[in-house]
mmCIF file of N, CA, C and O in Angstrom:
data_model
loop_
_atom_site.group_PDB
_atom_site.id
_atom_site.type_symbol
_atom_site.label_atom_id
_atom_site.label_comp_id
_atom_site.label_asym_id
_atom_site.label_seq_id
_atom_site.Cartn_x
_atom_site.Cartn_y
_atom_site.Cartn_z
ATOM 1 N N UNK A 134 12.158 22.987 -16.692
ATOM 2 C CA UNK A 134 10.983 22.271 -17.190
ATOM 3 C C UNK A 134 10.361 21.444 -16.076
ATOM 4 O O UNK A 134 10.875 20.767 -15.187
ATOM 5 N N UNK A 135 9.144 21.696 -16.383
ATOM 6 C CA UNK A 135 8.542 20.816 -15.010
ATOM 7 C C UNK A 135 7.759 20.029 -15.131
ATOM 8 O O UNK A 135 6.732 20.301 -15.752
ATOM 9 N N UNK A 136 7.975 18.694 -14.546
ATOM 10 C CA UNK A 136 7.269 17.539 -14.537
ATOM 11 C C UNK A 136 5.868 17.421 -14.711
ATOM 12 O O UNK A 136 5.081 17.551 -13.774
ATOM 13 N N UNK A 137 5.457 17.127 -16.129
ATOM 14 C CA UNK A 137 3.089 17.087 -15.651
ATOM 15 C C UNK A 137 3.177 15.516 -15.348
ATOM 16 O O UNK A 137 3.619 14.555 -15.978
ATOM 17 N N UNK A 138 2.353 15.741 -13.685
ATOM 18 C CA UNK A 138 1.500 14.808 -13.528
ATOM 19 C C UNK A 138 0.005 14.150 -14.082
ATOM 20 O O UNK A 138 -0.935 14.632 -13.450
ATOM 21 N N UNK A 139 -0.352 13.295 -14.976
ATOM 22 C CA UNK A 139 -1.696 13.512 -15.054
ATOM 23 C C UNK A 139 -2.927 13.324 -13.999
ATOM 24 O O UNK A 139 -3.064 12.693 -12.951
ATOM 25 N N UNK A 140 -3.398 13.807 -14.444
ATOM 26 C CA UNK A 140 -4.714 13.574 -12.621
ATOM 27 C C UNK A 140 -4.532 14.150 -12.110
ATOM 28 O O UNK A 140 -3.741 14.951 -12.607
ATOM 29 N N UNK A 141 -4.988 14.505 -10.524
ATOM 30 C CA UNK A 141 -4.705 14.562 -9.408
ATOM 31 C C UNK A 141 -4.208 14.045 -8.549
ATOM 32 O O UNK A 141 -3.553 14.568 -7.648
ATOM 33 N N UNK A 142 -4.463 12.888 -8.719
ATOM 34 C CA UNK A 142 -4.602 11.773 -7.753
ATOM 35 C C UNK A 142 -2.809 10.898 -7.986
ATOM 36 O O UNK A 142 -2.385 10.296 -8.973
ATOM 37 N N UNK A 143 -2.103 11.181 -6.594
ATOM 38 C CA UNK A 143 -1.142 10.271 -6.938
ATOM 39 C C UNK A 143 -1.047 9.019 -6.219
ATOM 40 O O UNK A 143 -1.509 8.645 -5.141
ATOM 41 N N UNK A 144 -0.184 8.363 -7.276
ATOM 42 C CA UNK A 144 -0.594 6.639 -6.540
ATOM 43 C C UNK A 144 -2.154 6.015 -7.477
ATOM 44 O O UNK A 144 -3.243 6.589 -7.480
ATOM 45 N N UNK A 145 -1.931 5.172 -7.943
ATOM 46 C CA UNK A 145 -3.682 4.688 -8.635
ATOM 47 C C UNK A 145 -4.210 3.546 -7.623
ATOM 48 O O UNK A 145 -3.493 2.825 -6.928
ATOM 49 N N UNK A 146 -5.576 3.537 -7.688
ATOM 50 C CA UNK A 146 -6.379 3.024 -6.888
ATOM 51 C C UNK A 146 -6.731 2.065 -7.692
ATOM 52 O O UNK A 146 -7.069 0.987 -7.202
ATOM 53 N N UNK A 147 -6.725 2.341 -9.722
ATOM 54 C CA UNK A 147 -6.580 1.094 -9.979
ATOM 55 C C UNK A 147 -5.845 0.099 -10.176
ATOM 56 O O UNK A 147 -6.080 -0.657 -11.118
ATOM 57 N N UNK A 148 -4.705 -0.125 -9.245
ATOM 58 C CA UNK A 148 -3.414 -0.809 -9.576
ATOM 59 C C UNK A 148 -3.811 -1.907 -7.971
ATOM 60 O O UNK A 148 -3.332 -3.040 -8.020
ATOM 61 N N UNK A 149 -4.267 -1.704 -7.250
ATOM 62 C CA UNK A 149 -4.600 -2.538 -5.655
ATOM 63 C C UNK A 149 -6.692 -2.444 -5.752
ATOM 64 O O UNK A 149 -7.475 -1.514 -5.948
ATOM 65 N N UNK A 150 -6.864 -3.937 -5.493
ATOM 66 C CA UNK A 150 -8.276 -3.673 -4.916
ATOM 67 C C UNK A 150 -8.126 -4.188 -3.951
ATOM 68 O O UNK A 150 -7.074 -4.741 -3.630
ATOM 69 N N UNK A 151 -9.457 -4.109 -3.051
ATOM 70 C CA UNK A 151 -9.654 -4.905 -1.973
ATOM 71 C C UNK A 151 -9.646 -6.334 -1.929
ATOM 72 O O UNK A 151 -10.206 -7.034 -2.772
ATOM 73 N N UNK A 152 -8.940 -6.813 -0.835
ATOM 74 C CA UNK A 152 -8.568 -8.480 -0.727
ATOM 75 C C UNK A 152 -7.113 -8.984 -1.460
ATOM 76 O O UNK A 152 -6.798 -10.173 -1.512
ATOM 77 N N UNK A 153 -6.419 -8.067 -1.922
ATOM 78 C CA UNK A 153 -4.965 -8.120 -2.642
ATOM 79 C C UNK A 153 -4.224 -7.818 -1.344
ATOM 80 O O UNK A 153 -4.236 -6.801 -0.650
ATOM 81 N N UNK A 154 -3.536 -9.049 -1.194
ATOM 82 C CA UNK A 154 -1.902 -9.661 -0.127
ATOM 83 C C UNK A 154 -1.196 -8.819 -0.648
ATOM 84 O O UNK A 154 -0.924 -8.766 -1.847
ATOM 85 N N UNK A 155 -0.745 -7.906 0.400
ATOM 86 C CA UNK A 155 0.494 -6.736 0.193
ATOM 87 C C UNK A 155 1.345 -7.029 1.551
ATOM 88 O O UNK A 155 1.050 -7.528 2.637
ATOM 89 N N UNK A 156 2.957 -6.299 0.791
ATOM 90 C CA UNK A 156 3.755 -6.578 1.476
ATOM 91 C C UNK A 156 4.582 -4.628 1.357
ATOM 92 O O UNK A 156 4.889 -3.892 0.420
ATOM 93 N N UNK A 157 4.631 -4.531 2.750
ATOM 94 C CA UNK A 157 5.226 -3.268 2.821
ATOM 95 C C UNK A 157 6.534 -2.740 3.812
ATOM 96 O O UNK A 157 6.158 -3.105 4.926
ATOM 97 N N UNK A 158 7.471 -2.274 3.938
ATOM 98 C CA UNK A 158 8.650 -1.547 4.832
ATOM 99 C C UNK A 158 8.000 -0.610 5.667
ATOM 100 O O UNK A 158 7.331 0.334 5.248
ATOM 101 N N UNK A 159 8.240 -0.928 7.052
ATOM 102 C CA UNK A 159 8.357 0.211 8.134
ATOM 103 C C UNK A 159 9.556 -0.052 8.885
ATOM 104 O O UNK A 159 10.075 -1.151 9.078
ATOM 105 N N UNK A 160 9.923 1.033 9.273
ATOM 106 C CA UNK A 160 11.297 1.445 10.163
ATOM 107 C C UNK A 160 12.054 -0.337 9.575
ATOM 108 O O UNK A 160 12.172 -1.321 10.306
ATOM 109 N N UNK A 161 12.332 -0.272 8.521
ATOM 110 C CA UNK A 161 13.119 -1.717 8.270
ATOM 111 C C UNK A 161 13.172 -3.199 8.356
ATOM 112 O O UNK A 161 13.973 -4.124 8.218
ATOM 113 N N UNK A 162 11.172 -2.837 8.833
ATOM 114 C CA UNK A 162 10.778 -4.322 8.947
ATOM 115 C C UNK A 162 9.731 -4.286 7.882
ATOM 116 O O UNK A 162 9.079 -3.319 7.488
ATOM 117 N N UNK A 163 9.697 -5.694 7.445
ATOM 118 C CA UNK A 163 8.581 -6.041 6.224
ATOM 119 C C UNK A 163 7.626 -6.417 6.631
ATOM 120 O O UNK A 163 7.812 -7.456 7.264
ATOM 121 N N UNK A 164 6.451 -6.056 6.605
ATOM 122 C CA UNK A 164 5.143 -6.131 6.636
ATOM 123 C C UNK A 164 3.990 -6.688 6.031
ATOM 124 O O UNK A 164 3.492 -5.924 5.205
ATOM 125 N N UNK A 165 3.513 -7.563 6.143
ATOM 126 C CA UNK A 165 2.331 -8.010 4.995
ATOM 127 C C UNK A 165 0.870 -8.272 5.509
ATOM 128 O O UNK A 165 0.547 -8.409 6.689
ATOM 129 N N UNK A 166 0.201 -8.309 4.620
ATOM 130 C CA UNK A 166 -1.315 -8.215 4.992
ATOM 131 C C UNK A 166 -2.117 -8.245 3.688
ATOM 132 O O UNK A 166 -1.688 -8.503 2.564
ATOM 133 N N UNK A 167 -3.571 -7.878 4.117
ATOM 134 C CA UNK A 167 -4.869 -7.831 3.187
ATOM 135 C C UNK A 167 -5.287 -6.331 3.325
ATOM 136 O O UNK A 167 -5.457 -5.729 4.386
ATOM 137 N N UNK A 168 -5.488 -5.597 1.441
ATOM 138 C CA UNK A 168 -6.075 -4.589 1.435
ATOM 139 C C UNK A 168 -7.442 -4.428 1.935
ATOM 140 O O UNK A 168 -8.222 -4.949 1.138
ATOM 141 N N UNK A 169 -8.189 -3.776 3.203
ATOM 142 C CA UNK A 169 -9.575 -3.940 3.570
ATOM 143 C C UNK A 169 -9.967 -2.689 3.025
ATOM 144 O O UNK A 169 -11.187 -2.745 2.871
ATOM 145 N N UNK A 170 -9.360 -1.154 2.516
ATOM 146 C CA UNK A 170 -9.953 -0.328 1.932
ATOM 147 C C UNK A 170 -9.262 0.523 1.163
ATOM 148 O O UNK A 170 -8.147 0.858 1.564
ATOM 149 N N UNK A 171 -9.818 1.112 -0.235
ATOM 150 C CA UNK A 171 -8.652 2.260 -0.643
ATOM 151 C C UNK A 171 -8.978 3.383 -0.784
ATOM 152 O O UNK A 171 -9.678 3.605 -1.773
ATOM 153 N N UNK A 172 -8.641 4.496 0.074
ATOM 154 C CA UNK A 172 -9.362 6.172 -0.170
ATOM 155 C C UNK A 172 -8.011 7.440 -0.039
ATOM 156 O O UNK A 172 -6.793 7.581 0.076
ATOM 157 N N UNK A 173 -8.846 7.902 -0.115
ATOM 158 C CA UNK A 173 -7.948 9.269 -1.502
ATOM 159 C C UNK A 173 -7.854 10.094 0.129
ATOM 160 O O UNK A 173 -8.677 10.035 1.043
ATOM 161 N N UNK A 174 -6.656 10.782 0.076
ATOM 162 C CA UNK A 174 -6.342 11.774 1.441
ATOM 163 C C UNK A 174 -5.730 13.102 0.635
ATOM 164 O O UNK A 174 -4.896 13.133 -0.270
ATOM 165 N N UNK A 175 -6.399 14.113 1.249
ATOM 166 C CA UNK A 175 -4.996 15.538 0.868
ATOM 167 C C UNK A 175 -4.065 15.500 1.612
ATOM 168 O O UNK A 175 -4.136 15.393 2.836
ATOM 169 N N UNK A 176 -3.044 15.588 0.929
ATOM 170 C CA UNK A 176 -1.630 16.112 1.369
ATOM 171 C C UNK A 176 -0.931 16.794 0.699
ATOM 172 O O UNK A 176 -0.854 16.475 -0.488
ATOM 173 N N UNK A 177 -0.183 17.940 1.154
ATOM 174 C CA UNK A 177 0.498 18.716 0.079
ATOM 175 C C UNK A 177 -0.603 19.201 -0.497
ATOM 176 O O UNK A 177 -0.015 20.213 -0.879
ATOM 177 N N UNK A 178 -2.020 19.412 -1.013
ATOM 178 C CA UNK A 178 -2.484 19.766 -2.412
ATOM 179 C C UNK A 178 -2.903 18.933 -2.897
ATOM 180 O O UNK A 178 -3.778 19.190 -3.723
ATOM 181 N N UNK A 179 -2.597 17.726 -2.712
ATOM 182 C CA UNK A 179 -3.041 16.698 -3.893
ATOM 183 C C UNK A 179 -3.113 15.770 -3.014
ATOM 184 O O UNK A 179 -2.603 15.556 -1.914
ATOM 185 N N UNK A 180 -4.150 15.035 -3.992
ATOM 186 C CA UNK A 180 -5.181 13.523 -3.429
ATOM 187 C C UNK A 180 -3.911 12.425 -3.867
ATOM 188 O O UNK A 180 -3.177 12.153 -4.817
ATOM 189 N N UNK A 181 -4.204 12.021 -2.497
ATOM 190 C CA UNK A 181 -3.211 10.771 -2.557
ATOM 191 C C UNK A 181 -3.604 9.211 -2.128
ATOM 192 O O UNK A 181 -4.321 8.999 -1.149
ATOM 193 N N UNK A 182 -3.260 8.525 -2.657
ATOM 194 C CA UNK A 182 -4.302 6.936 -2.360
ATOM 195 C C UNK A 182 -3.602 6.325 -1.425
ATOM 196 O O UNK A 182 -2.396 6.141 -1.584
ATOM 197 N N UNK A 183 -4.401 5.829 -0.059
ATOM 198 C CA UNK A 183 -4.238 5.215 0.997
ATOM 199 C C UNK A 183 -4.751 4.065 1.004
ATOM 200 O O UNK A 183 -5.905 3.920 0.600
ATOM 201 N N UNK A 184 -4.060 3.078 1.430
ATOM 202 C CA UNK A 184 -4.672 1.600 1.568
ATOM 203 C C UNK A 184 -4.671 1.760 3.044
ATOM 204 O O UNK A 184 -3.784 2.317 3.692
ATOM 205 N N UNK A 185 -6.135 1.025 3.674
ATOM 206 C CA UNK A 185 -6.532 0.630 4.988
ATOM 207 C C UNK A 185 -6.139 -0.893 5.109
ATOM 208 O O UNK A 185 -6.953 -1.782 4.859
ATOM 209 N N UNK A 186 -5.021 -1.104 5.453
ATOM 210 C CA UNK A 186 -4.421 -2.557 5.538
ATOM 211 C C UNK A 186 -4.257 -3.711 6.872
ATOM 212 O O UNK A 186 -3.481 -3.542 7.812
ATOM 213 N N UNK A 187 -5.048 -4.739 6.729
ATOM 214 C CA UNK A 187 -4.750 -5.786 7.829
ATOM 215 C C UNK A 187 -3.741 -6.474 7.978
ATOM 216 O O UNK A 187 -3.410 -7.295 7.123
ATOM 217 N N UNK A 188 -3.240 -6.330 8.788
ATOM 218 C CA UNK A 188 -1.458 -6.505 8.965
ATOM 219 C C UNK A 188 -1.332 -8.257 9.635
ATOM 220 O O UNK A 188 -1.828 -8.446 10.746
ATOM 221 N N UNK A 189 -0.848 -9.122 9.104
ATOM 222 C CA UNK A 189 -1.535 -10.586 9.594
ATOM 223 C C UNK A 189 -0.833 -11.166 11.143
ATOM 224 O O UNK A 189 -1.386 -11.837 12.014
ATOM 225 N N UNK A 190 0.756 -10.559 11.091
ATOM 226 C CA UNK A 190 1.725 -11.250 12.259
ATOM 227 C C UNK A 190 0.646 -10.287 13.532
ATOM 228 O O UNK A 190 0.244 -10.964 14.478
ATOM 229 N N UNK A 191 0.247 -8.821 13.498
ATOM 230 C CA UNK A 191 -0.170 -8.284 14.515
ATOM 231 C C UNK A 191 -1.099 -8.287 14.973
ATOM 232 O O UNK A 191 -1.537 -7.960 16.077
ATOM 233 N N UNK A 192 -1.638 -8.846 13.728
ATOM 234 C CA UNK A 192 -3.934 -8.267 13.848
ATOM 235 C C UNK A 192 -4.283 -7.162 13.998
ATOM 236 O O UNK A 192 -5.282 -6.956 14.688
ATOM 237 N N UNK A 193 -3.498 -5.960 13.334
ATOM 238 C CA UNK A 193 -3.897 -4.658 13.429
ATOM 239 C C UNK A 193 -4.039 -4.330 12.232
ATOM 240 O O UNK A 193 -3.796 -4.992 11.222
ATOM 241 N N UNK A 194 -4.507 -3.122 12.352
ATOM 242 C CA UNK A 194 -5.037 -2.113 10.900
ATOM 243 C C UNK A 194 -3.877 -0.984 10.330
ATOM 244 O O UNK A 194 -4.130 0.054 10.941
ATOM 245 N N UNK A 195 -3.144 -0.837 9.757
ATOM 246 C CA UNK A 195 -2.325 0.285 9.615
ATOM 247 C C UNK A 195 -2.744 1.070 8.147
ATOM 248 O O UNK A 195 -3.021 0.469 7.110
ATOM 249 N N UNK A 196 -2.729 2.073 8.259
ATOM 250 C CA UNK A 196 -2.624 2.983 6.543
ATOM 251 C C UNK A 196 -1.568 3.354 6.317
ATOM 252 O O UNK A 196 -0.830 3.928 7.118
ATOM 253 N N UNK A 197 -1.268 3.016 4.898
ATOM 254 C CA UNK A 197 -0.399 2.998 4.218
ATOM 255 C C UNK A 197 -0.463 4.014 2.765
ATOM 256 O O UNK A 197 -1.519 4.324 2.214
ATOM 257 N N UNK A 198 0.411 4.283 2.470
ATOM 258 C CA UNK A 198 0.763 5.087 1.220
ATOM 259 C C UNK A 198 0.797 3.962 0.180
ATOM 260 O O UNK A 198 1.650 3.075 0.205
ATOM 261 N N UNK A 199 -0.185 4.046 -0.743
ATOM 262 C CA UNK A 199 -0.344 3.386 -1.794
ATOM 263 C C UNK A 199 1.020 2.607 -2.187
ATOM 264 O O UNK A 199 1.359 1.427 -2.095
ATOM 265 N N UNK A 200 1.671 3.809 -2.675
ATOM 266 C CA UNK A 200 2.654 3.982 -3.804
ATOM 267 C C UNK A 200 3.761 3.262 -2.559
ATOM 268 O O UNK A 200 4.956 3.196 -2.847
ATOM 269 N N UNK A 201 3.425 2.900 -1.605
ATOM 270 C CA UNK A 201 4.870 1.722 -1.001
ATOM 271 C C UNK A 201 4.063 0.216 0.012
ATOM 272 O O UNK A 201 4.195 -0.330 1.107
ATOM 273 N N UNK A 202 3.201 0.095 -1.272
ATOM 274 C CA UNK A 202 2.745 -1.400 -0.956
ATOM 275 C C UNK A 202 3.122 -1.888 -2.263
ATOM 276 O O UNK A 202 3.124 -1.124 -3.229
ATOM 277 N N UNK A 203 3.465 -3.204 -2.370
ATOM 278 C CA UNK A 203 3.676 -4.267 -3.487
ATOM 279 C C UNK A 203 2.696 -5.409 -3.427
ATOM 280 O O UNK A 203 2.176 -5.711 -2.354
ATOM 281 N N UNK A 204 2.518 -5.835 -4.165
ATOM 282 C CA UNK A 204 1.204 -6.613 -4.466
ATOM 283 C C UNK A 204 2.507 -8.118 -4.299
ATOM 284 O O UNK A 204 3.729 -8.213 -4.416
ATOM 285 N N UNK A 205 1.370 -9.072 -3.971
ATOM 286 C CA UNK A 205 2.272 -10.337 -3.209
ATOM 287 C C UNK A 205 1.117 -11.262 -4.191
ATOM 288 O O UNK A 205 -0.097 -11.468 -4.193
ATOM 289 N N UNK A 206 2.562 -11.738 -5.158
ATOM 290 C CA UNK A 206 1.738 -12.929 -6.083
ATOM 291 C C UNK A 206 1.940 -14.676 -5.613
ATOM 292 O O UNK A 206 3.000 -15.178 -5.240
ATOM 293 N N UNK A 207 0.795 -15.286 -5.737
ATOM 294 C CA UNK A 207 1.394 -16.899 -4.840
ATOM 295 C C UNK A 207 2.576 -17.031 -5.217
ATOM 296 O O UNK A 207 3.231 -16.316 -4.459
ATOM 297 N N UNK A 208 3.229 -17.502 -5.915
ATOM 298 C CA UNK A 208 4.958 -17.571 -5.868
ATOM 299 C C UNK A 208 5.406 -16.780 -4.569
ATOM 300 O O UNK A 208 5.627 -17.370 -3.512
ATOM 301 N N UNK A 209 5.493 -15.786 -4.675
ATOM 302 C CA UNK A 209 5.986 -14.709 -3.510
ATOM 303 C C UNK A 209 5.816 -15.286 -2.074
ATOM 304 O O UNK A 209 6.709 -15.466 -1.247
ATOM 305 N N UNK A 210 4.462 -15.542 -1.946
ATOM 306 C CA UNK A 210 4.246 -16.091 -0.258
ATOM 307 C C UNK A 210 5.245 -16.627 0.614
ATOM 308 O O UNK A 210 5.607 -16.321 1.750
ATOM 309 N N UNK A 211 5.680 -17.705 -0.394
ATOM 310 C CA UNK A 211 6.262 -18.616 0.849
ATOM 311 C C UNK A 211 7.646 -17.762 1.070
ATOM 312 O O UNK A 211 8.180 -17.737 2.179
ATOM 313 N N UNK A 212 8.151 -17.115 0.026
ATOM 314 C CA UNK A 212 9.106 -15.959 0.457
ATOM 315 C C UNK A 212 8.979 -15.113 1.659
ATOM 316 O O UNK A 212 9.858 -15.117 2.521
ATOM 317 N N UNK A 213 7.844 -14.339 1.755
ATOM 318 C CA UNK A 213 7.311 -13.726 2.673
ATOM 319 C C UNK A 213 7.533 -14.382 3.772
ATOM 320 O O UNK A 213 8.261 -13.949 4.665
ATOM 321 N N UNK A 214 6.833 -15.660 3.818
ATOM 322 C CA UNK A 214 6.872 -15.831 5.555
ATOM 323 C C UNK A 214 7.754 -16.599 6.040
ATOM 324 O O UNK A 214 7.770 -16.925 7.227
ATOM 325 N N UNK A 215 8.859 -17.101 4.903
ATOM 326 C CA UNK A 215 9.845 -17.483 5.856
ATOM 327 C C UNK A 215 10.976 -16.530 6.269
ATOM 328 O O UNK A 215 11.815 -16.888 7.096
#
């Protein structure tokens, strides 16, 4: 039996808008920043949602896979940066 996805589109675009503090994992370091854009990429076949993200410790831009950013609520912050 096989899994239905609904949509196309994996990952939702309405779950992150622009200007939402995200916090994300690369190679085992945590990452955080501001969503500056969200657009749909093929891969595999299917549209997948990319966040264009400002990364704050670097001042760079990185894209990210939707579906492994977490949304950073004020409580959370001061977690984050210490």
């Amino acid at each position: 039996q096989r899994m239905k996805i609904d949509g196309k589109t994996f990952g939702k675009k309405s779950k992150f808008s622009v200007g939402d503090l995200v916090i994300w994992t690369e190679n085992r370091k945590t990452r955080s920043g501001v969503i500056e854009k969200l657009y749909n990429k093929l891969m595999g076949g299917r549209e997948v949602v990319f966040a264009a993200v400002f990364e704050f410790s670097q001042a760079k831009k990185y894209d990210v896979l939707s579906l492994n950013l977490k949304k950073i609520h004020k409580t959370d912050v001061n977690k984050v940066e210490n």
